[in-house]
Amino acid sequence: MDRPTLDELLEAVAEFLEREVLPALTDPRLRFQTLVALNALGIARRQVALGEDLEAEERRALTELLGEEGEVDALLTSLALRIRQGHAPPGTFAYLKAHVVRKLKVANPKYLERYP
Amino acid sequence: MKEVLEATLRDLLGPGEVVRLQRLPGGASKEAWAVDYRTGDALHPLFLRRAAGGVIYRGTLSLATEFRILKLAQAHAVRVPEPLAYLPDMEGREAFLMRRLEGESIGTRVVRRPEYAKAREQLPLAMAEELAKIHTIPLEKVSFLPAPEAHPWRTALETAYEDLDALEEPHPALEWGLRWLQDHPPRERPLVLVHGDFRVGNLLVDEEGLVAVLDWEFAHLGDPREDLAWPLVRAWRFGEDAKRLGGVGEVGPFLERYNALTGQDFGEKELFWWEVLGNVRWGLGALKQARRHLNGEERSVELAVLGRLAAEMEYEVLYLLESYG
């Protein structure tokens, strides 16, 4: 694919919103929604940068925890069911923390700094 | 709408004119309008809540019932905006009028801005006092509310599982939280009238302190600890994480004051179950909000992003359970 890359395109849109749109807005609701849109672009950019590695990590961790191979979504569904039935495999809690941390590395990495 | 309002207000406040009628942002299920009514030299700032065309959420009260509860709360000296009139047919939809009060209800501002420093000092005790008043309203006065079929904690868990299943997306961290809640049931307490969304973002505050308790649409008969623990949910601290009570103060003095006024004996530990539940619930709430965007019910980038931010609540649930040991 030609440049700009996916990340460079998202970066261009974010720059436009931040430098040109945001300063021109006086309506507080529109300002807030624009900041949220910038946040959404940030999530997308982190997913572009980290998504593949995190997905591979997720699959490895799930395979190890469940002793099953498969797509991440199917494995997560299987784990969710086992927890609900009270048959969570040993090591589930540690896995869950790492699993949620992986999601937060994309969604809001700063959130993790708020914990001791 | 102006004519209908003027006809109602003439009887209530005397002959006059509606000089402002402005739809306020927000409120997908209920519309909010600022109304100013002039009678001679007096200007009456009013607030109109009107049913919206859209979906009514499960557990949301009708405006008729919400108005009744507001009247009842006012009669028991709870600080609320004065309810003025219920209008069964405001151009085809139900609505009610109340007086509009001055103050701040945006949570992040209340917990951060220097002008509310004094208010923050007073809020923990004021919150306890208002909850004590709400929870001691005699039950026979709220016989119009449906009686729960099971103990509130059981109903809460069933509803949470239904919400989780409706997402059709695996959330093992929320499953873990729900499983823990099921395995550690709280002791059962007598029912009280519960506000249902008692947190700093639903309080009107000025520089002196608490002005009014807002947003009664989730009121129901339930467990008093549900209201006591809801402002402890981390998201409702608006970033002031160290102040466990709603980002404004400590839980101890709040609970002490509440116990002294109600004769209860709740300890901080006893709020833990409800705090975990609250975080699970808001995690599910965020995911449900994102679905409203995704299924086209209300397209909004703000709702969309909540689908990714639910992971914050999942992390908090795990953090709480880890600290419990």
Tab-separated table of C-alpha atoms in Angstrom:
chain	number	residue	atom	x	y	z
A	1	MET	CA	0.000	0.000	0.000
A	2	ASP	CA	1.190	3.537	-0.786
A	3	ARG	CA	2.171	5.983	1.898
A	4	PRO	CA	0.796	7.477	4.057
A	5	THR	CA	0.567	4.311	6.086
A	6	LEU	CA	-2.513	3.609	8.196
A	7	ASP	CA	-0.824	5.166	11.219
A	8	GLU	CA	0.293	8.219	9.250
A	9	LEU	CA	-3.293	8.750	8.016
A	10	LEU	CA	-4.692	8.557	11.525
A	11	GLU	CA	-1.978	10.899	12.716
A	12	ALA	CA	-2.893	13.414	9.991
A	13	VAL	CA	-6.567	13.365	10.998
A	14	ALA	CA	-5.657	13.761	14.672
A	15	GLU	CA	-3.387	16.729	13.893
A	16	PHE	CA	-6.127	18.391	11.864
A	17	LEU	CA	-8.671	17.991	14.677
A	18	GLU	CA	-6.271	19.197	17.325
A	19	ARG	CA	-4.680	22.142	15.541
A	20	GLU	CA	-7.487	23.426	13.333
A	21	VAL	CA	-10.868	22.215	14.507
A	22	LEU	CA	-10.492	22.354	18.282
A	23	PRO	CA	-9.305	26.001	18.574
A	24	ALA	CA	-12.217	27.118	16.355
A	25	LEU	CA	-14.861	25.516	18.568
A	26	THR	CA	-16.636	27.491	21.270
A	27	ASP	CA	-19.620	25.192	21.878
A	28	PRO	CA	-18.628	23.149	24.979
A	29	ARG	CA	-20.477	20.050	23.775
A	30	LEU	CA	-18.669	20.070	20.412
A	31	ARG	CA	-15.309	20.684	22.104
A	32	PHE	CA	-15.895	17.719	24.395
A	33	GLN	CA	-16.979	15.453	21.515
A	34	THR	CA	-13.881	16.485	19.551
A	35	LEU	CA	-11.624	15.586	22.464
A	36	VAL	CA	-13.391	12.219	22.635
A	37	ALA	CA	-12.831	11.775	18.883
A	38	LEU	CA	-9.113	12.507	19.394
A	39	ASN	CA	-9.093	9.919	22.142
A	40	ALA	CA	-10.699	7.413	19.734
A	41	LEU	CA	-7.968	8.126	17.173
A	42	GLY	CA	-5.366	7.556	19.884
A	43	ILE	CA	-6.897	4.141	20.613
A	44	ALA	CA	-6.862	3.298	16.911
A	45	ARG	CA	-3.200	4.339	16.561
A	46	ARG	CA	-2.145	2.239	19.551
A	47	GLN	CA	-4.034	-0.706	18.117
A	48	VAL	CA	-2.224	-0.276	14.797
A	49	ALA	CA	1.125	-0.161	16.627
A	50	LEU	CA	0.579	-2.896	19.212
A	51	GLY	CA	-2.417	-4.909	18.046
A	52	GLU	CA	-0.645	-7.775	16.326
A	53	ASP	CA	1.823	-8.408	19.149
A	54	LEU	CA	-0.881	-8.184	21.787
A	55	GLU	CA	-3.122	-10.570	19.862
A	56	ALA	CA	-0.295	-13.111	19.581
A	57	GLU	CA	0.461	-12.724	23.299
A	58	GLU	CA	-3.212	-13.174	24.084
A	59	ARG	CA	-3.444	-16.355	22.038
A	60	ARG	CA	-0.325	-17.824	23.653
A	61	ALA	CA	-1.597	-17.039	27.158
A	62	LEU	CA	-5.035	-18.500	26.480
A	63	THR	CA	-3.634	-21.653	24.900
A	64	GLU	CA	-1.414	-22.176	27.905
A	65	LEU	CA	-4.209	-21.510	30.404
A	66	LEU	CA	-6.862	-23.660	28.734
A	67	GLY	CA	-4.706	-26.279	27.048
A	68	GLU	CA	-6.702	-25.667	23.864
A	69	GLU	CA	-5.816	-24.222	20.472
A	70	GLY	CA	-8.118	-21.880	18.594
A	71	GLU	CA	-9.117	-18.350	17.692
A	72	VAL	CA	-8.792	-15.820	20.515
A	73	ASP	CA	-12.525	-15.060	20.596
A	74	ALA	CA	-13.500	-18.736	20.808
A	75	LEU	CA	-10.961	-19.339	23.574
A	76	LEU	CA	-12.194	-16.299	25.522
A	77	THR	CA	-15.777	-17.537	25.223
A	78	SER	CA	-14.718	-20.940	26.487
A	79	LEU	CA	-12.871	-19.376	29.455
A	80	ALA	CA	-15.855	-17.120	30.280
A	81	LEU	CA	-18.121	-20.167	30.411
A	82	ARG	CA	-15.740	-22.099	32.651
A	83	ILE	CA	-15.541	-19.182	35.092
A	84	ARG	CA	-19.335	-18.908	35.145
A	85	GLN	CA	-19.687	-22.609	35.896
A	86	GLY	CA	-17.146	-22.349	38.696
A	87	HIS	CA	-14.496	-24.415	36.870
A	88	ALA	CA	-11.876	-21.770	36.190
A	89	PRO	CA	-8.496	-23.404	35.490
A	90	PRO	CA	-5.642	-22.719	37.932
A	91	GLY	CA	-3.815	-19.507	36.977
A	92	THR	CA	-6.991	-17.797	35.740
A	93	PHE	CA	-6.684	-14.746	37.980
A	94	ALA	CA	-3.114	-13.951	36.880
A	95	TYR	CA	-4.142	-14.478	33.255
A	96	LEU	CA	-7.137	-12.115	33.658
A	97	LYS	CA	-4.986	-9.309	35.007
A	98	ALA	CA	-2.575	-9.608	32.078
A	99	HIS	CA	-5.531	-9.853	29.683
A	100	VAL	CA	-7.104	-6.614	30.946
A	101	VAL	CA	-3.697	-4.896	30.965
A	102	ARG	CA	-3.331	-5.816	27.283
A	103	LYS	CA	-6.702	-4.193	26.555
A	104	LEU	CA	-5.737	-1.082	28.529
A	105	LYS	CA	-2.395	-0.744	26.714
A	106	VAL	CA	-4.545	0.053	23.688
A	107	ALA	CA	-7.577	1.724	25.287
A	108	ASN	CA	-5.960	3.915	27.961
A	109	PRO	CA	-2.370	3.140	29.028
A	110	LYS	CA	-2.335	6.128	31.415
A	111	TYR	CA	-5.079	4.484	33.459
A	112	LEU	CA	-2.608	1.844	34.657
A	113	GLU	CA	-0.387	4.551	36.175
A	114	ARG	CA	-3.206	5.371	38.575
A	115	TYR	CA	-2.679	2.133	40.483
A	116	PRO	CA	-0.053	1.522	43.149
B	1	MET	CA	-45.435	23.816	23.932
B	2	LYS	CA	-45.266	27.447	25.057
B	3	GLU	CA	-49.081	27.709	25.214
B	4	VAL	CA	-49.486	24.482	27.193
B	5	LEU	CA	-46.841	25.649	29.655
B	6	GLU	CA	-48.364	29.088	30.049
B	7	ALA	CA	-51.785	27.591	30.751
B	8	THR	CA	-50.310	25.373	33.483
B	9	LEU	CA	-48.106	28.073	34.951
B	10	ARG	CA	-50.942	30.608	35.095
B	11	ASP	CA	-52.720	28.376	37.626
B	12	LEU	CA	-49.517	27.700	39.576
B	13	LEU	CA	-47.721	31.019	39.647
B	14	GLY	CA	-50.193	33.574	38.302
B	15	PRO	CA	-50.607	35.151	34.859
B	16	GLY	CA	-47.379	35.616	32.949
B	17	GLU	CA	-45.322	34.692	29.937
B	18	VAL	CA	-42.774	32.017	29.050
B	19	VAL	CA	-39.738	34.105	28.054
B	20	ARG	CA	-37.276	31.252	27.524
B	21	LEU	CA	-37.796	27.698	26.362
B	22	GLN	CA	-34.525	25.974	25.567
B	23	ARG	CA	-33.752	22.299	25.047
B	24	LEU	CA	-30.655	21.303	27.034
B	25	PRO	CA	-28.100	18.800	25.742
B	26	GLY	CA	-28.107	15.193	26.904
B	27	GLY	CA	-30.961	13.020	28.025
B	28	ALA	CA	-31.537	10.411	25.329
B	29	SER	CA	-34.452	8.800	27.140
B	30	LYS	CA	-35.784	12.006	28.694
B	31	GLU	CA	-35.661	15.523	27.304
B	32	ALA	CA	-34.549	18.405	29.527
B	33	TRP	CA	-35.696	21.979	28.965
B	34	ALA	CA	-34.809	25.224	30.687
B	35	VAL	CA	-37.927	27.364	31.083
B	36	ASP	CA	-38.138	30.955	32.343
B	37	TYR	CA	-41.578	32.256	33.293
B	38	ARG	CA	-42.168	35.946	33.925
B	39	THR	CA	-45.007	37.180	36.136
B	40	GLY	CA	-44.884	40.951	36.430
B	41	ASP	CA	-41.469	41.753	37.943
B	42	ALA	CA	-40.731	38.194	39.041
B	43	LEU	CA	-38.783	35.732	36.886
B	44	HIS	CA	-39.243	32.044	37.755
B	45	PRO	CA	-36.401	29.775	36.572
B	46	LEU	CA	-37.935	26.348	35.883
B	47	PHE	CA	-36.877	23.002	34.531
B	48	LEU	CA	-39.018	20.715	32.400
B	49	ARG	CA	-38.390	17.006	32.086
B	50	ARG	CA	-40.268	15.410	29.197
B	51	ALA	CA	-40.364	11.831	27.885
B	52	ALA	CA	-38.351	11.459	24.684
B	53	GLY	CA	-39.582	9.507	21.703
B	54	GLY	CA	-36.924	6.831	22.152
B	55	VAL	CA	-36.597	3.708	24.191
B	56	ILE	CA	-37.340	3.640	27.891
B	57	TYR	CA	-34.583	1.699	29.632
B	58	ARG	CA	-35.237	-1.201	31.887
B	59	GLY	CA	-35.511	-0.055	35.449
B	60	THR	CA	-36.188	3.562	34.511
B	61	LEU	CA	-39.241	5.023	36.211
B	62	SER	CA	-42.020	6.701	34.288
B	63	LEU	CA	-42.097	10.463	34.742
B	64	ALA	CA	-45.355	10.114	36.690
B	65	THR	CA	-43.636	7.859	39.247
B	66	GLU	CA	-40.466	9.956	39.319
B	67	PHE	CA	-42.592	13.018	40.086
B	68	ARG	CA	-44.346	11.163	42.912
B	69	ILE	CA	-41.000	10.170	44.416
B	70	LEU	CA	-39.699	13.699	44.147
B	71	LYS	CA	-42.774	14.977	46.027
B	72	LEU	CA	-42.287	12.317	48.659
B	73	ALA	CA	-38.577	13.095	49.055
B	74	GLN	CA	-39.392	16.784	49.390
B	75	ALA	CA	-42.004	15.985	52.065
B	76	HIS	CA	-39.257	14.144	53.998
B	77	ALA	CA	-36.925	17.128	53.839
B	78	VAL	CA	-34.562	15.603	51.269
B	79	ARG	CA	-32.869	18.415	49.369
B	80	VAL	CA	-34.424	18.235	45.892
B	81	PRO	CA	-35.506	20.743	43.252
B	82	GLU	CA	-39.091	21.661	44.157
B	83	PRO	CA	-41.484	19.608	41.986
B	84	LEU	CA	-44.248	21.861	40.661
B	85	ALA	CA	-46.600	20.034	38.323
B	86	TYR	CA	-47.007	16.751	36.498
B	87	LEU	CA	-48.211	17.193	32.907
B	88	PRO	CA	-49.648	13.949	31.522
B	89	ASP	CA	-49.887	15.288	27.979
B	90	MET	CA	-47.247	17.771	26.930
B	91	GLU	CA	-47.872	17.553	23.192
B	92	GLY	CA	-48.392	13.825	23.294
B	93	ARG	CA	-45.783	12.937	25.930
B	94	GLU	CA	-45.718	13.042	29.705
B	95	ALA	CA	-43.602	15.657	31.457
B	96	PHE	CA	-43.107	17.414	34.774
B	97	LEU	CA	-42.027	20.835	35.906
B	98	MET	CA	-39.736	21.693	38.777
B	99	ARG	CA	-37.916	24.767	39.978
B	100	ARG	CA	-34.442	25.206	38.487
B	101	LEU	CA	-31.670	25.599	41.039
B	102	GLU	CA	-28.262	27.174	40.605
B	103	GLY	CA	-25.215	24.989	40.995
B	104	GLU	CA	-22.701	22.616	39.467
B	105	SER	CA	-23.442	18.973	38.692
B	106	ILE	CA	-20.474	18.063	36.502
B	107	GLY	CA	-18.529	15.600	38.647
B	108	THR	CA	-15.016	16.419	37.415
B	109	ARG	CA	-15.546	20.096	38.254
B	110	VAL	CA	-16.959	19.375	41.699
B	111	VAL	CA	-13.988	17.174	42.651
B	112	ARG	CA	-11.281	19.422	41.121
B	113	ARG	CA	-12.141	23.105	40.926
B	114	PRO	CA	-10.744	25.263	43.737
B	115	GLU	CA	-14.038	27.134	44.206
B	116	TYR	CA	-15.642	23.917	45.474
B	117	ALA	CA	-12.951	23.185	48.102
B	118	LYS	CA	-15.250	24.124	50.963
B	119	ALA	CA	-18.137	22.168	49.441
B	120	ARG	CA	-15.906	19.080	49.174
B	121	GLU	CA	-15.141	19.244	52.890
B	122	GLN	CA	-18.830	19.227	53.682
B	123	LEU	CA	-20.011	16.746	51.083
B	124	PRO	CA	-19.262	13.443	52.897
B	125	LEU	CA	-21.480	14.359	55.854
B	126	ALA	CA	-24.100	16.024	53.649
B	127	MET	CA	-24.261	12.927	51.437
B	128	ALA	CA	-24.731	10.728	54.525
B	129	GLU	CA	-27.491	12.995	55.788
B	130	GLU	CA	-29.431	12.961	52.516
B	131	LEU	CA	-29.121	9.174	52.190
B	132	ALA	CA	-30.285	8.749	55.789
B	133	LYS	CA	-33.382	10.819	55.005
B	134	ILE	CA	-34.114	8.876	51.828
B	135	HIS	CA	-33.598	5.478	53.450
B	136	THR	CA	-35.861	6.231	56.401
B	137	ILE	CA	-38.909	7.223	54.334
B	138	PRO	CA	-41.594	4.809	55.615
B	139	LEU	CA	-42.113	1.935	53.195
B	140	GLU	CA	-45.897	2.284	53.206
B	141	LYS	CA	-45.385	5.645	51.467
B	142	VAL	CA	-43.735	3.916	48.490
B	143	SER	CA	-46.200	1.055	48.095
B	144	PHE	CA	-46.680	2.210	44.475
B	145	LEU	CA	-43.203	0.870	43.641
B	146	PRO	CA	-42.973	-2.803	42.638
B	147	ALA	CA	-41.810	-5.064	45.479
B	148	PRO	CA	-38.681	-7.029	44.547
B	149	GLU	CA	-39.324	-10.726	43.899
B	150	ALA	CA	-36.056	-11.851	45.437
B	151	HIS	CA	-33.418	-10.367	47.721
B	152	PRO	CA	-31.941	-7.293	46.002
B	153	TRP	CA	-28.456	-8.812	45.728
B	154	ARG	CA	-29.848	-11.815	43.853
B	155	THR	CA	-31.870	-9.655	41.499
B	156	ALA	CA	-28.811	-7.454	40.872
B	157	LEU	CA	-26.718	-10.483	39.891
B	158	GLU	CA	-29.425	-11.900	37.616
B	159	THR	CA	-29.765	-8.564	35.838
B	160	ALA	CA	-25.985	-8.303	35.437
B	161	TYR	CA	-25.782	-11.787	33.876
B	162	GLU	CA	-28.636	-10.909	31.493
B	163	ASP	CA	-26.849	-7.715	30.459
B	164	LEU	CA	-23.582	-9.582	29.953
B	165	ASP	CA	-25.243	-12.260	27.825
B	166	ALA	CA	-27.008	-9.658	25.703
B	167	LEU	CA	-23.594	-8.269	24.646
B	168	GLU	CA	-22.678	-11.544	22.899
B	169	GLU	CA	-19.007	-10.812	23.590
B	170	PRO	CA	-16.843	-12.674	26.128
B	171	HIS	CA	-15.762	-10.683	29.214
B	172	PRO	CA	-13.979	-13.176	31.469
B	173	ALA	CA	-12.909	-10.475	33.957
B	174	LEU	CA	-16.539	-9.476	34.531
B	175	GLU	CA	-17.453	-13.171	34.788
B	176	TRP	CA	-14.798	-13.501	37.488
B	177	GLY	CA	-16.286	-10.575	39.395
B	178	LEU	CA	-19.827	-11.928	39.124
B	179	ARG	CA	-18.725	-15.403	40.202
B	180	TRP	CA	-17.025	-13.915	43.281
B	181	LEU	CA	-20.162	-11.929	44.130
B	182	GLN	CA	-22.247	-15.088	43.857
B	183	ASP	CA	-19.886	-17.018	46.114
B	184	HIS	CA	-19.772	-14.293	48.811
B	185	PRO	CA	-23.386	-13.210	49.347
B	186	PRO	CA	-23.897	-10.221	51.656
B	187	ARG	CA	-26.040	-10.472	54.790
B	188	GLU	CA	-29.623	-9.592	54.010
B	189	ARG	CA	-31.040	-6.292	55.213
B	190	PRO	CA	-34.607	-4.921	55.257
B	191	LEU	CA	-35.687	-3.062	52.127
B	192	VAL	CA	-35.596	0.726	51.905
B	193	LEU	CA	-36.289	3.290	49.195
B	194	VAL	CA	-33.014	3.465	47.260
B	195	HIS	CA	-32.105	6.461	45.072
B	196	GLY	CA	-30.359	4.143	42.620
B	197	ASP	CA	-27.778	6.539	41.129
B	198	PHE	CA	-26.404	8.398	44.153
B	199	ARG	CA	-22.999	9.762	43.122
B	200	VAL	CA	-21.306	13.135	42.910
B	201	GLY	CA	-22.298	13.658	39.248
B	202	ASN	CA	-25.952	13.502	40.289
B	203	LEU	CA	-25.653	16.025	43.099
B	204	LEU	CA	-26.089	19.741	42.581
B	205	VAL	CA	-23.336	21.565	44.453
B	206	ASP	CA	-22.439	25.208	45.017
B	207	GLU	CA	-19.481	26.818	46.791
B	208	GLU	CA	-21.149	26.295	50.172
B	209	GLY	CA	-21.973	22.611	49.697
B	210	LEU	CA	-24.789	20.308	48.656
B	211	VAL	CA	-27.774	22.024	47.021
B	212	ALA	CA	-29.909	19.122	45.820
B	213	VAL	CA	-30.057	15.426	44.971
B	214	LEU	CA	-30.932	15.006	41.269
B	215	ASP	CA	-31.914	12.250	38.833
B	216	TRP	CA	-34.362	9.997	40.613
B	217	GLU	CA	-35.253	7.876	37.606
B	218	PHE	CA	-33.567	4.752	39.009
B	219	ALA	CA	-35.235	4.893	42.447
B	220	HIS	CA	-36.460	1.501	43.659
B	221	LEU	CA	-36.944	-0.664	46.724
B	222	GLY	CA	-33.631	-2.229	47.564
B	223	ASP	CA	-30.657	-2.608	49.865
B	224	PRO	CA	-29.403	0.598	51.523
B	225	ARG	CA	-25.794	-0.474	50.953
B	226	GLU	CA	-26.345	-0.165	47.190
B	227	ASP	CA	-26.629	3.639	47.572
B	228	LEU	CA	-23.837	3.812	50.158
B	229	ALA	CA	-21.342	1.964	47.951
B	230	TRP	CA	-22.202	3.455	44.545
B	231	PRO	CA	-20.200	6.692	45.080
B	232	LEU	CA	-17.168	4.524	45.965
B	233	VAL	CA	-16.985	3.136	42.420
B	234	ARG	CA	-13.683	4.365	41.032
B	235	ALA	CA	-15.153	5.939	37.897
B	236	TRP	CA	-17.291	8.187	40.126
B	237	ARG	CA	-14.183	9.593	41.812
B	238	PHE	CA	-13.487	11.437	38.550
B	239	GLY	CA	-9.735	10.903	38.772
B	240	GLU	CA	-9.369	11.804	42.463
B	241	ASP	CA	-8.624	8.152	43.200
B	242	ALA	CA	-7.270	8.582	46.727
B	243	LYS	CA	-10.527	10.057	47.995
B	244	ARG	CA	-12.543	6.878	48.077
B	245	LEU	CA	-15.883	8.559	48.601
B	246	GLY	CA	-16.796	10.057	45.250
B	247	GLY	CA	-13.450	11.842	44.842
B	248	VAL	CA	-14.333	14.206	47.696
B	249	GLY	CA	-13.512	12.468	50.967
B	250	GLU	CA	-13.182	9.413	53.146
B	251	VAL	CA	-15.684	6.625	53.679
B	252	GLY	CA	-15.302	6.423	57.478
B	253	PRO	CA	-16.913	9.725	58.523
B	254	PHE	CA	-19.615	9.318	55.861
B	255	LEU	CA	-20.608	5.887	57.121
B	256	GLU	CA	-20.373	6.921	60.767
B	257	ARG	CA	-22.753	9.813	60.200
B	258	TYR	CA	-25.146	7.600	58.249
B	259	ASN	CA	-25.142	4.918	60.963
B	260	ALA	CA	-25.707	7.530	63.680
B	261	LEU	CA	-28.733	8.917	61.847
B	262	THR	CA	-30.311	5.611	60.844
B	263	GLY	CA	-29.351	3.298	63.708
B	264	GLN	CA	-27.587	0.976	61.269
B	265	ASP	CA	-24.293	-0.754	62.004
B	266	PHE	CA	-22.678	-0.859	58.582
B	267	GLY	CA	-18.917	-1.201	58.570
B	268	GLU	CA	-16.697	-0.209	55.682
B	269	LYS	CA	-16.023	-3.857	54.900
B	270	GLU	CA	-19.714	-4.412	54.387
B	271	LEU	CA	-19.771	-1.977	51.490
B	272	PHE	CA	-17.147	-4.033	49.656
B	273	TRP	CA	-19.593	-6.466	48.009
B	274	TRP	CA	-21.648	-3.553	46.687
B	275	GLU	CA	-18.556	-1.683	45.557
B	276	VAL	CA	-17.432	-4.671	43.484
B	277	LEU	CA	-20.976	-4.984	42.114
B	278	GLY	CA	-21.008	-1.266	41.293
B	279	ASN	CA	-17.813	-1.551	39.253
B	280	VAL	CA	-19.146	-4.609	37.405
B	281	ARG	CA	-22.389	-2.748	36.748
B	282	TRP	CA	-20.733	0.351	35.363
B	283	GLY	CA	-18.453	-1.866	33.238
B	284	LEU	CA	-21.578	-3.476	31.790
B	285	GLY	CA	-23.204	-0.048	31.524
B	286	ALA	CA	-20.299	1.249	29.420
B	287	LEU	CA	-20.491	-1.787	27.128
B	288	LYS	CA	-24.260	-1.347	26.788
B	289	GLN	CA	-23.818	2.327	25.893
B	290	ALA	CA	-21.369	1.377	23.135
B	291	ARG	CA	-23.991	-1.057	21.783
B	292	ARG	CA	-26.455	1.830	21.440
B	293	HIS	CA	-23.985	3.431	19.060
B	294	LEU	CA	-23.172	0.185	17.259
B	295	ASN	CA	-26.795	-0.824	16.658
B	296	GLY	CA	-27.669	2.639	15.379
B	297	GLU	CA	-29.969	3.605	18.240
B	298	GLU	CA	-27.845	6.665	18.961
B	299	ARG	CA	-24.751	7.244	16.840
B	300	SER	CA	-22.112	8.989	18.978
B	301	VAL	CA	-18.324	8.821	19.248
B	302	GLU	CA	-18.674	9.341	22.989
B	303	LEU	CA	-20.802	6.195	23.362
B	304	ALA	CA	-18.571	4.269	20.952
B	305	VAL	CA	-15.389	4.882	22.986
B	306	LEU	CA	-17.060	3.586	26.149
B	307	GLY	CA	-16.882	0.104	24.620
B	308	ARG	CA	-13.090	0.237	24.959
B	309	LEU	CA	-13.059	2.011	28.315
B	310	ALA	CA	-15.012	-0.774	30.033
B	311	ALA	CA	-11.595	-2.418	30.507
B	312	GLU	CA	-10.918	0.229	33.205
B	313	MET	CA	-13.813	-1.106	35.257
B	314	GLU	CA	-12.646	-4.678	34.642
B	315	TYR	CA	-9.215	-3.761	35.969
B	316	GLU	CA	-10.736	-2.167	39.068
B	317	VAL	CA	-12.842	-5.277	39.746
B	318	LEU	CA	-9.709	-7.448	39.624
B	319	TYR	CA	-7.756	-4.950	41.745
B	320	LEU	CA	-10.485	-4.940	44.410
B	321	LEU	CA	-10.690	-8.729	44.525
B	322	GLU	CA	-6.905	-9.048	44.702
B	323	SER	CA	-6.793	-6.624	47.630
B	324	TYR	CA	-9.549	-8.630	49.345
B	325	GLY	CA	-7.258	-11.664	49.252
